[in-house]
Structures are given as structure tokens and as C-alpha cells.
GROMACS .gro file of C-alpha atoms in nm:
model
   90
    1UNK     CA    1   2.950  -1.657 -13.914
    2UNK     CA    2   2.801  -1.833 -14.203
    3UNK     CA    3   2.540  -1.973 -14.020
    4UNK     CA    4   2.454  -1.636 -13.859
    5UNK     CA    5   2.430  -1.441 -14.202
    6UNK     CA    6   2.220  -1.715 -14.418
    7UNK     CA    7   1.875  -1.634 -14.257
    8UNK     CA    8   1.968  -1.277 -14.343
    9UNK     CA    9   2.074  -1.324 -14.689
   10UNK     CA   10   1.805  -1.597 -14.798
   11UNK     CA   11   1.524  -1.543 -14.552
   12UNK     CA   12   1.479  -1.917 -14.468
   13UNK     CA   13   1.655  -2.062 -14.151
   14UNK     CA   14   1.829  -2.353 -14.098
   15UNK     CA   15   1.733  -2.681 -13.920
   16UNK     CA   16   1.885  -2.662 -13.571
   17UNK     CA   17   1.867  -3.031 -13.513
   18UNK     CA   18   2.066  -3.095 -13.840
   19UNK     CA   19   2.294  -2.818 -13.771
   20UNK     CA   20   2.361  -2.993 -13.394
   21UNK     CA   21   2.417  -3.322 -13.593
   22UNK     CA   22   2.672  -3.150 -13.830
   23UNK     CA   23   2.881  -2.989 -13.541
   24UNK     CA   24   2.908  -3.366 -13.374
   25UNK     CA   25   3.000  -3.511 -13.691
   26UNK     CA   26   3.236  -3.228 -13.811
   27UNK     CA   27   3.426  -3.258 -13.456
   28UNK     CA   28   3.436  -3.636 -13.442
   29UNK     CA   29   3.612  -3.614 -13.811
   30UNK     CA   30   3.846  -3.347 -13.730
   31UNK     CA   31   3.959  -3.512 -13.408
   32UNK     CA   32   3.994  -3.821 -13.564
   33UNK     CA   33   4.188  -3.703 -13.875
   34UNK     CA   34   4.434  -3.448 -13.677
   35UNK     CA   35   4.484  -3.558 -13.305
   36UNK     CA   36   4.656  -3.898 -13.379
   37UNK     CA   37   4.916  -3.699 -13.573
   38UNK     CA   38   5.013  -3.558 -13.248
   39UNK     CA   39   5.118  -3.926 -13.146
   40UNK     CA   40   5.328  -3.924 -13.470
   41UNK     CA   41   5.506  -3.620 -13.364
   42UNK     CA   42   5.542  -3.772 -13.007
   43UNK     CA   43   5.687  -4.096 -13.143
   44UNK     CA   44   5.969  -3.893 -13.343
   45UNK     CA   45   5.803  -3.934 -13.676
   46UNK     CA   46   5.910  -3.587 -13.912
   47UNK     CA   47   5.646  -3.434 -14.118
   48UNK     CA   48   5.556  -3.491 -14.472
   49UNK     CA   49   5.657  -3.872 -14.486
   50UNK     CA   50   5.517  -4.066 -14.761
   51UNK     CA   51   5.536  -4.441 -14.627
   52UNK     CA   52   5.504  -4.474 -14.286
   53UNK     CA   53   5.664  -4.781 -14.079
   54UNK     CA   54   5.410  -5.072 -14.080
   55UNK     CA   55   5.379  -5.027 -13.704
   56UNK     CA   56   5.230  -4.700 -13.785
   57UNK     CA   57   4.940  -4.828 -13.993
   58UNK     CA   58   4.660  -4.827 -13.812
   59UNK     CA   59   4.693  -4.467 -13.705
   60UNK     CA   60   4.744  -4.349 -14.054
   61UNK     CA   61   4.416  -4.542 -14.127
   62UNK     CA   62   4.252  -4.360 -13.823
   63UNK     CA   63   4.362  -4.051 -13.975
   64UNK     CA   64   4.216  -4.148 -14.324
   65UNK     CA   65   3.892  -4.247 -14.158
   66UNK     CA   66   3.867  -3.908 -13.987
   67UNK     CA   67   3.918  -3.715 -14.310
   68UNK     CA   68   3.650  -3.922 -14.465
   69UNK     CA   69   3.411  -3.814 -14.203
   70UNK     CA   70   3.532  -3.455 -14.258
   71UNK     CA   71   3.465  -3.450 -14.610
   72UNK     CA   72   3.118  -3.615 -14.547
   73UNK     CA   73   3.044  -3.324 -14.283
   74UNK     CA   74   3.135  -3.072 -14.556
   75UNK     CA   75   2.887  -3.257 -14.784
   76UNK     CA   76   2.587  -3.268 -14.507
   77UNK     CA   77   2.635  -2.917 -14.449
   78UNK     CA   78   2.591  -2.824 -14.808
   79UNK     CA   79   2.244  -3.090 -14.776
   80UNK     CA   80   2.160  -2.869 -14.474
   81UNK     CA   81   2.159  -2.542 -14.672
   82UNK     CA   82   1.999  -2.684 -14.964
   83UNK     CA   83   1.706  -2.831 -14.754
   84UNK     CA   84   1.679  -2.495 -14.601
   85UNK     CA   85   1.618  -2.378 -14.948
   86UNK     CA   86   1.361  -2.643 -15.054
   87UNK     CA   87   1.129  -2.702 -14.762
   88UNK     CA   88   1.143  -2.263 -14.710
   89UNK     CA   89   1.237  -2.274 -14.324
   90UNK     CA   90   1.093  -1.970 -14.176
   0.00000   0.00000   0.00000
């Protein structure tokens, strides 16, 4: 939705190569963050646990890495918007 209306509102287009990179990074981050939580559920762990058992620490670290990648992808999207305004991609 936003990618469609950005050129209409601002008059500049977004870099398609950077948008494809953003899509890949965003999907990797999302899946690394949320897919391991399904494993937690299959193992019978309740939601909203403050401290996991030591055997589940690697999954918690994997979810944390995925959340950092997702946050980076959000910052990367802001950079793509800024880059389109600075370079005046038409």
C-alpha cells in the first residue's frame, strides 16, 4: 500500500532493487523471530514466559536475532525512502 502511494504523493519512485532486498531481509527477520515460537508451543511452553529453561536458550537467541533483523529492515526501509527523496528518482 505504502509503496504504491509513495510515488503518487512525493513524485519520486523507490529503488526497486533496494525494495527487493528489503523484502528478503524483512521476510528472513520475521520468520526467524516468529517461527521458532511455534516450536515453543509444540513443546508445551506457555506464552509470556519471563525465563526459559536452559535447553531452550538457543531458540530464544534465534528469536532475538530475528527481531534485530526485523528492526534493521524497518530502518532500511526508512533509508530507502530517504534515498528516493535525495536522489529524486523519477
